[in-house]
Amino acid sequence: MSKIYLYVNGDGWQEFDRSDTEELEKRNITIGNRVKIGTNVTIGDNVYIEHNVTIGNGVKIGNDVYIGNGARIGSDVNIEDDVTIGDDVYIGNRVKIQNGVRIEDNVKIGNRVYIGYYVRIEIDVNIEDDVKIGNGVYIGYNVNIEDDVTIGNDVKIGTNVTIGYSARIEDNVRIGIGAKVGNGARIGSGAKFVSILISGSMHVVSYWGEDRIDIGCRRMPIEEWKSCYKRIGKSEGYTLEQVEEYGHYIQTISDMHNKSLMHISQEDNNG
C-alpha cells in the first residue's frame, strides 16, 4: 500500500500509510477504490477522491478539494484549497491550480499550465501546454485553447471558442460564442463581444460584435461587405478561390451576428 503525507499540528507533514483509516477519518479524507497515488503526495483536510483516479508523484492537494471519478493528475501538480475537479479530467505535469477553481467533466489540461483564483472551466474544454489563465476567468463549453496562450483576469469566454497559439488576451475581455482567435492575436483590455479573428490567406478578418467587419485596413458594415466583396477582392488581386474564401467568412459572420449578441447577453445574465 502506498504512502501519503498528511499534516500533523506541531510536526508538519508526516508520512502515513494510505490504509490508515483512523488518520484519514480524523482529517475527513475519503479515497475511493482503484485509486493510484504516486510518491511524495501531500493531502490536506476535507478531501474526497472518487474511484479510478490516478495521481502522479509530488502532487500537493490542499484542503476542501474534490476529485471526480476517473480523473488523471500528472506529476508535480499543485492543487490549492477549495478546488473541484470533475469526472474524467486530465491534468498534465507541473500544473498550478489556485484556490476556488471549478473544473467540470472531460476537461483536458496540458503541462505547465497556471490557473488563477476562482476560475470556472466548463465541460469538454481542451487547454494545451504553457497556458496562463488569470483570476476570475470563465471558460464556456467545448473551448479549445492552444499552446502558450495568456488570458488576463476576469475574462469571459463563450462556448465553442478556439484561441490560437501564443494569443494574448488582456483583462476584462468578453469573447463571444463560436469565436476564432488567431495565432499570435493580441486583444486589448476591456474589449467587448470579440467574436471572430481569422488570419485569412490575404488579410486578417475581425468581427467585434457590432455591425461591421474589418478586413485588412478596410472597415465596413456587414451588408455592405456582402454586396461588394467580390469587386474589392478583384481590385486587391485576390484569386477566385480567395474571393470565395472571404465571401464565406463574411457570410458566416452575417449569419451569427444577431445570435451571438443574444447568447452573450444571456450568459451575462446567468453569470
XYZ file of N, CA and C in Angstrom, residues 24-253:
690
model
N -7.036 9.051 8.265
C -7.848 9.626 7.192
C -9.160 10.180 7.737
N -9.826 9.410 8.577
C -11.101 9.862 9.146
C -10.916 11.097 10.017
N -9.805 11.157 10.721
C -9.511 12.295 11.581
C -9.484 13.602 10.774
N -9.096 13.490 9.514
C -8.970 14.666 8.646
C -10.091 14.747 7.611
N -11.064 13.856 7.731
C -12.190 13.812 6.792
C -11.704 13.633 5.345
N -10.828 12.654 5.157
C -10.302 12.319 3.834
C -10.917 11.001 3.381
N -11.455 10.999 2.150
C -12.004 9.779 1.561
C -11.247 9.463 0.282
N -10.763 8.231 0.153
C -10.067 7.778 -1.048
C -10.819 6.571 -1.593
N -11.303 6.676 -2.821
C -12.134 5.634 -3.414
C -11.356 4.388 -3.803
N -12.059 3.493 -4.475
C -11.466 2.236 -4.934
C -10.635 2.450 -6.198
N -9.624 1.610 -6.352
C -8.773 1.598 -7.548
C -8.139 2.975 -7.810
N -7.744 3.632 -6.728
C -7.039 4.914 -6.831
C -5.537 4.657 -6.772
N -4.797 5.209 -7.734
C -3.341 5.076 -7.768
C -2.715 6.402 -7.353
N -1.875 6.354 -6.337
C -1.231 7.559 -5.822
C 0.276 7.364 -5.877
N 0.991 8.322 -6.481
C 2.441 8.243 -6.600
C 3.151 8.557 -5.298
N 4.441 8.789 -5.398
C 5.257 9.070 -4.215
C 5.227 10.555 -3.868
N 5.485 10.859 -2.597
C 5.601 12.237 -2.109
C 4.360 13.079 -2.403
N 3.203 12.486 -2.214
C 1.928 13.192 -2.398
C 1.433 13.680 -1.043
N 1.067 14.968 -0.963
C 0.506 15.525 0.270
C -0.979 15.794 0.070
N -1.778 15.497 1.102
C -3.235 15.637 1.025
C -3.719 16.415 2.240
N -4.455 17.502 2.000
C -4.994 18.317 3.080
C -6.251 17.717 3.685
N -6.928 18.495 4.507
C -8.150 18.044 5.175
C -9.369 18.209 4.268
N -10.412 17.421 4.573
C -11.692 17.517 3.860
C -11.522 17.298 2.351
N -10.820 16.237 2.015
C -10.563 15.894 0.614
C -11.332 14.627 0.256
N -11.986 14.658 -0.901
C -12.741 13.490 -1.382
C -12.190 13.113 -2.752
N -11.629 11.913 -2.845
C -11.092 11.395 -4.103
C -11.953 10.221 -4.538
N -12.620 10.358 -5.673
C -13.519 9.318 -6.173
C -12.730 8.110 -6.685
N -13.454 7.132 -7.233
C -12.859 5.892 -7.721
C -12.058 6.123 -9.009
N -11.113 5.209 -9.259
C -10.389 5.129 -10.538
C -9.564 6.373 -10.849
N -9.129 7.063 -9.828
C -8.313 8.268 -10.002
C -6.837 7.882 -10.005
N -6.048 8.580 -10.828
C -4.596 8.414 -10.834
C -3.948 9.743 -10.467
N -3.062 9.718 -9.479
C -2.375 10.920 -9.013
C -0.876 10.667 -9.100
N -0.150 11.529 -9.809
C 1.276 11.337 -10.035
C 2.138 11.699 -8.843
N 3.441 11.587 -9.038
C 4.404 11.870 -7.977
C 4.457 13.365 -7.650
N 4.677 13.666 -6.377
C 4.917 15.043 -5.963
C 3.719 15.963 -6.033
N 2.518 15.421 -6.088
C 1.303 16.247 -6.147
C 0.971 16.776 -4.756
N 0.545 18.042 -4.699
C 0.120 18.661 -3.448
C -1.361 19.011 -3.558
N -2.166 18.455 -2.663
C -3.612 18.672 -2.666
C -3.976 19.432 -1.400
N -4.616 20.589 -1.553
C -4.966 21.421 -0.410
C -6.201 20.928 0.319
N -6.772 21.802 1.134
C -7.973 21.482 1.901
C -9.227 21.667 1.048
N -10.277 20.913 1.388
C -11.597 21.085 0.762
C -11.543 20.888 -0.750
N -10.903 19.817 -1.167
C -10.747 19.504 -2.589
C -11.566 18.265 -2.928
N -12.229 18.313 -4.089
C -12.966 17.159 -4.617
C -12.357 16.777 -5.954
N -12.054 15.483 -6.124
C -11.505 14.970 -7.382
C -12.432 13.878 -7.897
N -12.993 14.081 -9.085
C -14.029 13.209 -9.615
C -13.527 11.883 -10.153
N -14.471 11.016 -10.436
C -14.203 9.656 -10.901
C -13.383 9.660 -12.195
N -12.346 8.831 -12.208
C -11.558 8.660 -13.422
C -10.611 9.788 -13.750
N -10.464 10.765 -12.868
C -9.536 11.869 -13.129
C -8.101 11.357 -13.136
N -7.262 11.985 -13.972
C -5.842 11.639 -14.040
C -5.025 12.912 -13.841
N -4.183 12.893 -12.835
C -3.402 14.069 -12.470
C -1.930 13.716 -12.584
N -1.173 14.506 -13.341
C 0.237 14.230 -13.578
C 1.113 14.521 -12.377
N 2.403 14.593 -12.608
C 3.377 14.792 -11.536
C 3.572 16.274 -11.221
N 3.920 16.549 -9.958
C 4.278 17.900 -9.506
C 3.170 18.918 -9.770
N 1.946 18.486 -9.595
C 0.782 19.372 -9.710
C 0.461 19.933 -8.329
N 0.153 21.222 -8.280
C -0.194 21.888 -7.021
C -1.652 22.320 -7.076
N -2.494 21.690 -6.255
C -3.925 21.999 -6.201
C -4.192 22.686 -4.871
N -4.564 23.953 -4.913
C -4.782 24.710 -3.685
C -6.162 24.396 -3.090
N -6.576 25.168 -2.073
C -7.803 24.887 -1.323
C -9.069 25.143 -2.142
N -10.137 24.424 -1.760
C -11.485 24.670 -2.278
C -11.554 24.530 -3.801
N -10.959 23.468 -4.306
C -10.945 23.189 -5.745
C -11.819 21.977 -6.030
N -12.590 22.050 -7.118
C -13.394 20.922 -7.586
C -12.900 20.495 -8.960
N -12.596 19.213 -9.100
C -12.147 18.642 -10.368
C -13.142 17.556 -10.761
N -13.761 17.687 -11.932
C -14.835 16.794 -12.344
C -14.359 15.423 -12.798
N -15.317 14.635 -13.275
C -15.036 13.279 -13.745
C -14.212 13.301 -15.030
N -13.304 12.332 -15.143
C -12.532 12.104 -16.371
C -11.747 13.330 -16.822
N -11.344 14.141 -15.877
C -10.469 15.273 -16.179
C -9.034 14.770 -16.289
N -8.302 15.306 -17.272
C -6.877 15.000 -17.402
C -6.082 16.266 -17.121
N -5.116 16.176 -16.197
C -4.247 17.301 -15.868
C -2.807 16.846 -16.061
N -2.033 17.580 -16.848
C -0.654 17.215 -17.134
C 0.285 17.486 -15.973
N 1.559 17.576 -16.274
C 2.590 17.755 -15.255
C 2.836 19.234 -14.952
N 3.247 19.509 -13.719
C 3.670 20.840 -13.277
C 2.591 21.897 -13.512
N 1.388 21.543 -13.180
C 0.244 22.464 -13.278
C -0.011 23.083 -11.909
N -0.355 24.373 -11.904
C -0.687 25.083 -10.663
C -2.143 25.519 -10.738
N -2.955 25.067 -9.757
C -4.378 25.408 -9.700
C -4.628 26.159 -8.400
N -5.025 27.413 -8.510
C -5.202 28.248 -7.329
C -6.551 27.999 -6.643
N -6.756 28.674 -5.517
C -7.951 28.478 -4.693
C -9.245 28.753 -5.461
N -10.282 27.980 -5.127
C -11.627 28.265 -5.597
C -11.910 27.911 -7.037
N -11.034 27.155 -7.678
C -11.224 26.788 -9.086
C -12.229 25.643 -9.194
N -13.065 25.718 -10.228
C -14.016 24.635 -10.518
C -13.785 24.170 -11.950
N -13.447 22.885 -12.099
C -13.198 22.285 -13.406
C -14.237 21.200 -13.625
N -15.062 21.343 -14.658
C -16.133 20.388 -14.915
C -15.592 19.143 -15.637
N -16.493 18.227 -16.000
C -16.114 16.918 -16.537
C -15.431 17.014 -17.904
N -14.588 16.012 -18.179
C -13.990 15.805 -19.507
C -13.137 16.974 -19.980
N -12.499 17.644 -19.060
C -11.579 18.728 -19.404
C -10.169 18.162 -19.511
N -9.418 18.630 -20.504
C -8.013 18.232 -20.659
C -7.133 19.460 -20.474
N -6.179 19.351 -19.555
C -5.257 20.443 -19.261
C -3.840 19.929 -19.485
N -3.064 20.634 -20.288
C -1.716 20.190 -20.632
C -0.697 20.439 -19.536
N 0.560 20.458 -19.923
C 1.667 20.619 -18.986
C 1.972 22.094 -18.723
N 2.446 22.378 -17.526
C 2.931 23.710 -17.142
C 1.864 24.787 -17.325
N 0.656 24.451 -16.986
C -0.466 25.398 -17.069
C -0.675 26.042 -15.702
N -0.949 27.341 -15.716
C -1.289 28.067 -14.487
C -2.747 28.493 -14.569
N -3.531 28.165 -13.515
C -4.942 28.539 -13.447
C -5.138 29.394 -12.206
N -5.572 30.637 -12.396
C -5.687 31.590 -11.300
C -6.873 31.324 -10.386
N -7.049 32.217 -9.427
C -8.080 32.073 -8.398
C -9.491 32.155 -9.000
N -10.366 31.284 -8.513
C -11.806 31.322 -8.798
C -12.125 31.265 -10.291
N -11.346 30.501 -11.011
C -11.629 30.235 -12.424
C -12.675 29.135 -12.516
N -13.567 29.246 -13.511
C -14.527 28.175 -13.793
C -14.331 27.704 -15.222
N -14.156 26.386 -15.372
C -13.948 25.778 -16.683
C -15.058 24.764 -16.914
N -15.866 24.979 -17.948
C -16.994 24.096 -18.230
C -16.531 22.813 -18.928
N -17.482 21.925 -19.240
C -17.159 20.592 -19.756
C -16.536 20.649 -21.150
N -15.757 19.605 -21.460
C -15.198 19.375 -22.797
C -14.274 20.489 -23.263
N -13.577 21.115 -22.344
C -12.588 22.138 -22.692
C -11.223 21.476 -22.855
N -10.465 21.934 -23.855
C -9.108 21.449 -24.079
C -8.132 22.610 -23.940
N -7.193 22.487 -22.998
C -6.184 23.516 -22.764
C -4.821 22.878 -23.002
N -4.065 23.413 -23.942
C -2.768 22.823 -24.281
C -1.678 23.305 -23.313
N -0.414 23.079 -23.661
C 0.708 23.339 -22.762
C 1.014 24.833 -22.609
N 1.607 25.190 -21.452
C 2.179 26.517 -21.208
C 1.151 27.638 -21.323
N -0.048 27.365 -20.881
C -1.127 28.363 -20.882
C -1.217 28.995 -19.501
N -1.436 30.309 -19.474
C -1.630 31.023 -18.210
C -3.018 31.645 -18.210
N -3.816 31.306 -17.190
C -5.193 31.789 -17.071
C -5.287 32.625 -15.804
N -5.720 33.879 -15.933
C -5.783 34.795 -14.801
C -6.930 34.497 -13.851
N -7.089 35.359 -12.864
C -8.106 35.178 -11.827
C -9.505 35.492 -12.356
N -10.498 34.768 -11.853
C -11.888 35.080 -12.145
C -12.328 34.837 -13.568
N -11.602 34.018 -14.304
C -11.929 33.741 -15.711
C -13.042 32.703 -15.795
N -13.940 32.897 -16.766
C -14.970 31.899 -17.086
C -14.698 31.375 -18.488
N -14.629 30.028 -18.627
C -14.403 29.388 -19.923
C -15.584 28.475 -20.211
N -16.314 28.757 -21.292
C -17.519 28.013 -21.624
C -17.241 26.631 -22.188
N -18.313 25.944 -22.556
C -18.236 24.572 -23.040
C -17.453 24.477 -24.349
N -16.733 23.360 -24.497
C -16.142 22.985 -25.781
C -15.205 24.055 -26.339
N -14.418 24.644 -25.476
C -13.428 25.644 -25.877
C -12.085 24.957 -26.083
N -11.347 25.384 -27.111
C -10.007 24.862 -27.369
C -8.996 25.997 -27.264
N -8.047 25.857 -26.327
C -7.019 26.870 -26.108
C -5.678 26.237 -26.448
N -5.006 26.764 -27.449
C -3.768 26.159 -27.917
C -2.575 26.593 -27.061
N -1.377 26.106 -27.415
C -0.175 26.311 -26.602
C 0.164 27.787 -26.404
N 0.760 28.082 -25.235
C 1.420 29.357 -24.966
C 0.458 30.546 -25.027
N -0.780 30.329 -24.641
C -1.774 31.412 -24.594
C -1.770 32.037 -23.201
N -1.919 33.357 -23.148
C -2.059 34.067 -21.882
C -3.426 34.739 -21.842
N -4.189 34.468 -20.780
C -5.527 35.038 -20.601
C -5.513 35.854 -19.318
N -5.909 37.127 -19.402
C -5.877 38.017 -18.248
C -6.989 37.737 -17.253
N -7.106 38.621 -16.272
C -8.099 38.467 -15.215
C -9.504 38.809 -15.702
N -10.493 38.120 -15.149
C -11.915 38.426 -15.365
C -12.320 38.398 -16.835
N -11.693 37.538 -17.598
C -12.073 37.323 -18.998
C -13.224 36.328 -19.045
N -14.155 36.553 -19.974
C -15.286 35.642 -20.152
C -15.258 35.100 -21.573
N -15.201 33.763 -21.696
C -15.070 33.107 -22.991
C -16.307 32.252 -23.227
N -17.026 32.509 -24.325
C -18.241 31.774 -24.636
C -17.958 30.365 -25.134
N -19.012 29.641 -25.467
C -18.889 28.253 -25.906
C -18.324 28.156 -27.321
N -17.702 27.007 -27.606
C -17.207 26.676 -28.949
C -16.195 27.682 -29.481
N -15.386 28.225 -28.603
C -14.356 29.193 -28.985
C -13.033 28.467 -29.217
N -12.261 28.939 -30.193
C -10.898 28.473 -30.414
C -9.947 29.646 -30.251
N -8.925 29.464 -29.417
C -7.918 30.502 -29.207
C -6.585 29.947 -29.678
N -6.001 30.583 -30.689
C -4.817 30.056 -31.342
C -3.532 30.230 -30.552
N -2.508 29.592 -31.052
C -1.187 29.545 -30.432
C -0.654 30.943 -30.118
N -0.153 31.125 -28.900
C 0.532 32.352 -28.455
C -0.355 33.591 -28.453
N -1.668 33.422 -28.466
C -2.550 34.593 -28.351
C -2.412 35.215 -26.962
N -2.616 36.534 -26.888
C -2.564 37.276 -25.631
C -3.878 38.031 -25.464
N -4.591 37.695 -24.393
C -5.891 38.308 -24.127
C -5.790 39.032 -22.796
N -5.994 40.334 -22.795
C -5.820 41.121 -21.580
C -7.079 41.083 -20.713
N -7.054 41.819 -19.595
C -8.114 41.749 -18.587
C -9.474 42.206 -19.120
N -10.538 41.617 -18.557
C -11.921 42.071 -18.749
C -12.404 41.993 -20.192
N -11.861 41.077 -20.959
C -12.304 40.875 -22.340
C -13.480 39.909 -22.355
N -14.440 40.133 -23.263
C -15.553 39.215 -23.497
C -15.397 38.621 -24.889
N -15.315 37.292 -24.963
C -15.147 36.609 -26.245
C -16.415 35.818 -26.532
N -17.055 36.118 -27.657
C -18.379 35.584 -27.941
C -18.387 34.149 -28.414
N -19.584 33.597 -28.458
C -19.811 32.206 -28.850
C -19.282 31.953 -30.264
N -18.533 30.858 -30.418
C -18.043 30.463 -31.730
C -16.866 31.260 -32.241
N -16.259 32.108 -31.404
C -15.150 32.947 -31.852
C -13.936 32.116 -32.225
N -13.169 32.640 -33.171
C -11.897 32.042 -33.559
C -10.838 33.129 -33.429
N -10.019 33.024 -32.404
C -8.943 33.984 -32.174
C -7.675 33.398 -32.774
N -7.085 34.105 -33.729
C -5.979 33.552 -34.494
C -4.682 33.425 -33.724
N -3.731 32.696 -34.309
C -2.411 32.529 -33.709
C -1.739 33.881 -33.508
N -1.195 34.105 -32.321
C -0.469 35.333 -32.046
C -1.322 36.573 -31.918
N -2.640 36.427 -31.868
C -3.520 37.600 -31.771
C -3.318 38.315 -30.437
N -3.532 39.635 -30.434
C -3.471 40.452 -29.224
C -4.807 41.167 -29.070
N -5.481 40.931 -27.946
C -6.773 41.568 -27.687
C -6.628 42.412 -26.434
N -6.838 43.730 -26.580
C -6.578 44.674 -25.502
C -7.595 44.616 -24.386
N -7.208 45.172 -23.258
C -8.028 45.154 -22.052
C -9.390 45.784 -22.294
N -10.434 45.112 -21.807
C -11.784 45.652 -21.844
C -12.516 45.494 -23.156
N -11.917 44.852 -24.161
C -12.618 44.651 -25.434
C -13.872 43.814 -25.205
N -14.961 44.200 -25.846
C -16.247 43.541 -25.630
C -16.690 42.786 -26.880
N -17.322 41.645 -26.633
C -18.001 40.896 -27.684
C -17.098 40.550 -28.865
N -15.847 40.230 -28.584
C -14.984 39.732 -29.648
C -15.582 38.434 -30.158
N -15.825 38.354 -31.453
C -16.485 37.166 -31.960
C -15.660 36.364 -32.948
N -14.968 37.020 -33.845
C -14.129 36.267 -34.777
C -12.868 37.069 -35.077
N -11.742 36.405 -35.056
C -10.479 36.975 -35.520
C -9.786 35.877 -36.305
N -9.687 36.045 -37.632
C -9.187 34.990 -38.514
C -7.999 35.515 -39.311
N -6.924 34.743 -39.319
C -5.794 35.055 -40.194
C -6.070 34.413 -41.553
N -6.714 35.150 -42.456
C -7.032 34.625 -43.771
C -5.799 34.535 -44.657
N -5.988 34.036 -45.878
C -4.856 33.828 -46.781
C -4.265 35.140 -47.293
N -5.052 36.241 -47.266
C -4.562 37.548 -47.726
C -4.544 38.587 -46.608
N -5.652 38.746 -45.899
C -5.766 39.749 -44.844
C -6.469 39.158 -43.622
N -6.222 39.773 -42.460
C -6.907 39.370 -41.231
C -8.353 39.842 -41.276
N -9.274 38.977 -40.838
C -10.696 39.298 -40.737
C -11.059 39.380 -39.262
N -11.704 40.479 -38.856
C -12.124 40.589 -37.455
C -13.555 41.103 -37.371
N -14.270 40.542 -36.424
C -15.660 40.923 -36.126
C -15.751 41.129 -34.627
N -16.263 42.285 -34.204
C -16.216 42.680 -32.797
C -17.605 42.805 -32.189
N -18.552 42.049 -32.690
C -19.875 42.029 -32.089
C -20.771 43.171 -32.507
N -20.253 44.068 -33.336
C -21.046 45.176 -33.850
C -21.316 44.940 -35.331
N -22.118 45.805 -35.920
C -22.482 45.646 -37.325
C -21.362 46.168 -38.218
N -20.221 45.492 -38.152
C -19.120 45.827 -39.047
C -18.143 44.659 -39.084
N -17.397 44.600 -40.180
C -16.315 43.632 -40.331
C -15.076 44.398 -40.766
N -13.942 44.071 -40.170
C -12.663 44.628 -40.591
C -11.924 43.562 -41.393
N -11.536 43.899 -42.619
C -10.698 43.019 -43.435
C -9.505 43.843 -43.884
N -8.327 43.454 -43.404
C -7.159 44.285 -43.660
C -7.365 45.666 -43.065
N -7.178 46.705 -43.875
C -7.356 48.089 -43.410
C -8.758 48.621 -43.680
N -9.630 47.818 -44.274
C -10.981 48.276 -44.605
C -11.958 47.900 -43.497
N -12.859 48.821 -43.184
C -13.893 48.586 -42.171
C -15.227 49.030 -42.763
N -16.188 48.083 -42.825
C -17.491 48.407 -43.400
C -18.580 47.628 -42.682
N -19.845 48.101 -42.779
C -20.965 47.312 -42.256
C -21.069 45.962 -42.966
N -21.688 45.015 -42.296
C -21.753 43.649 -42.817
C -22.444 43.591 -44.174
N -23.598 44.227 -44.300
C -24.338 44.161 -45.564
C -23.561 44.804 -46.704
N -22.809 45.844 -46.398
C -22.004 46.481 -47.442
C -20.911 45.535 -47.937
N -20.291 44.810 -47.008
C -19.305 43.811 -47.413
C -19.939 42.751 -48.313
N -21.137 42.305 -47.951
C -21.792 41.252 -48.731
C -22.047 41.688 -50.169
N -22.286 42.974 -50.357
C -22.621 43.462 -51.697
C -21.395 43.778 -52.556
N -20.228 43.974 -51.925
C -19.090 44.446 -52.728
C -17.796 43.663 -52.526
N -17.840 42.537 -51.783
C -16.574 41.850 -51.508
C -15.915 41.313 -52.775
N -16.702 40.905 -53.769
C -16.111 40.382 -54.998
C -15.352 41.473 -55.748
N -15.954 42.660 -55.829
C -15.291 43.779 -56.514
C -14.009 44.185 -55.792
N -14.096 44.274 -54.454
C -12.915 44.665 -53.681
C -11.834 43.597 -53.778
N -12.242 42.328 -53.697
C -11.265 41.253 -53.814
C -10.524 41.294 -55.134
N -11.253 41.542 -56.217
C -10.619 41.623 -57.536
C -9.629 42.777 -57.594
N -10.032 43.935 -57.031
C -9.145 45.103 -57.043
C -7.903 44.892 -56.184
N -8.012 44.014 -55.171
C -6.878 43.723 -54.288
C -6.004 42.584 -54.820
N -6.369 42.021 -55.975
C -5.559 40.969 -56.564
C -5.824 39.580 -56.018
N -7.012 39.358 -55.429
C -7.365 38.032 -54.918
C -7.604 37.080 -56.084
N -7.264 35.816 -55.905
C -7.678 34.785 -56.847
C -9.168 34.501 -56.641
N -9.768 33.758 -57.580
C -11.175 33.389 -57.420
C -11.388 32.584 -56.143
N -10.441 31.688 -55.842
C -10.558 30.888 -54.614
C -10.495 31.767 -53.375
N -9.649 32.779 -53.394
C -9.544 33.676 -52.240
C -10.783 34.548 -52.095
N -11.364 34.966 -53.204
C -12.621 35.720 -53.135
C -13.701 34.873 -52.474
N -13.803 33.611 -52.875
C -14.795 32.723 -52.265
C -14.485 32.469 -50.790
N -13.204 32.365 -50.457
C -12.796 32.184 -49.057
C -13.319 33.334 -48.196
N -13.092 34.562 -48.654
C -13.517 35.719 -47.860
C -15.028 35.908 -47.903
N -15.649 35.516 -49.010
C -17.109 35.532 -49.046
C -17.704 34.604 -48.004
N -17.063 33.455 -47.805
C -17.517 32.512 -46.773
C -17.370 33.123 -45.386
N -16.238 33.796 -45.123
C -16.055 34.443 -43.819
C -17.154 35.476 -43.570
N -17.434 36.281 -44.579
C -18.429 37.350 -44.428
C -19.810 36.772 -44.174
N -20.180 35.727 -44.913
C -21.496 35.127 -44.733
C -21.618 34.478 -43.363
N -20.560 33.816 -42.908
C -20.573 33.195 -41.579
C -20.790 34.237 -40.494
N -20.083 35.360 -40.598
C -20.246 36.437 -39.615
C -21.651 37.010 -39.680
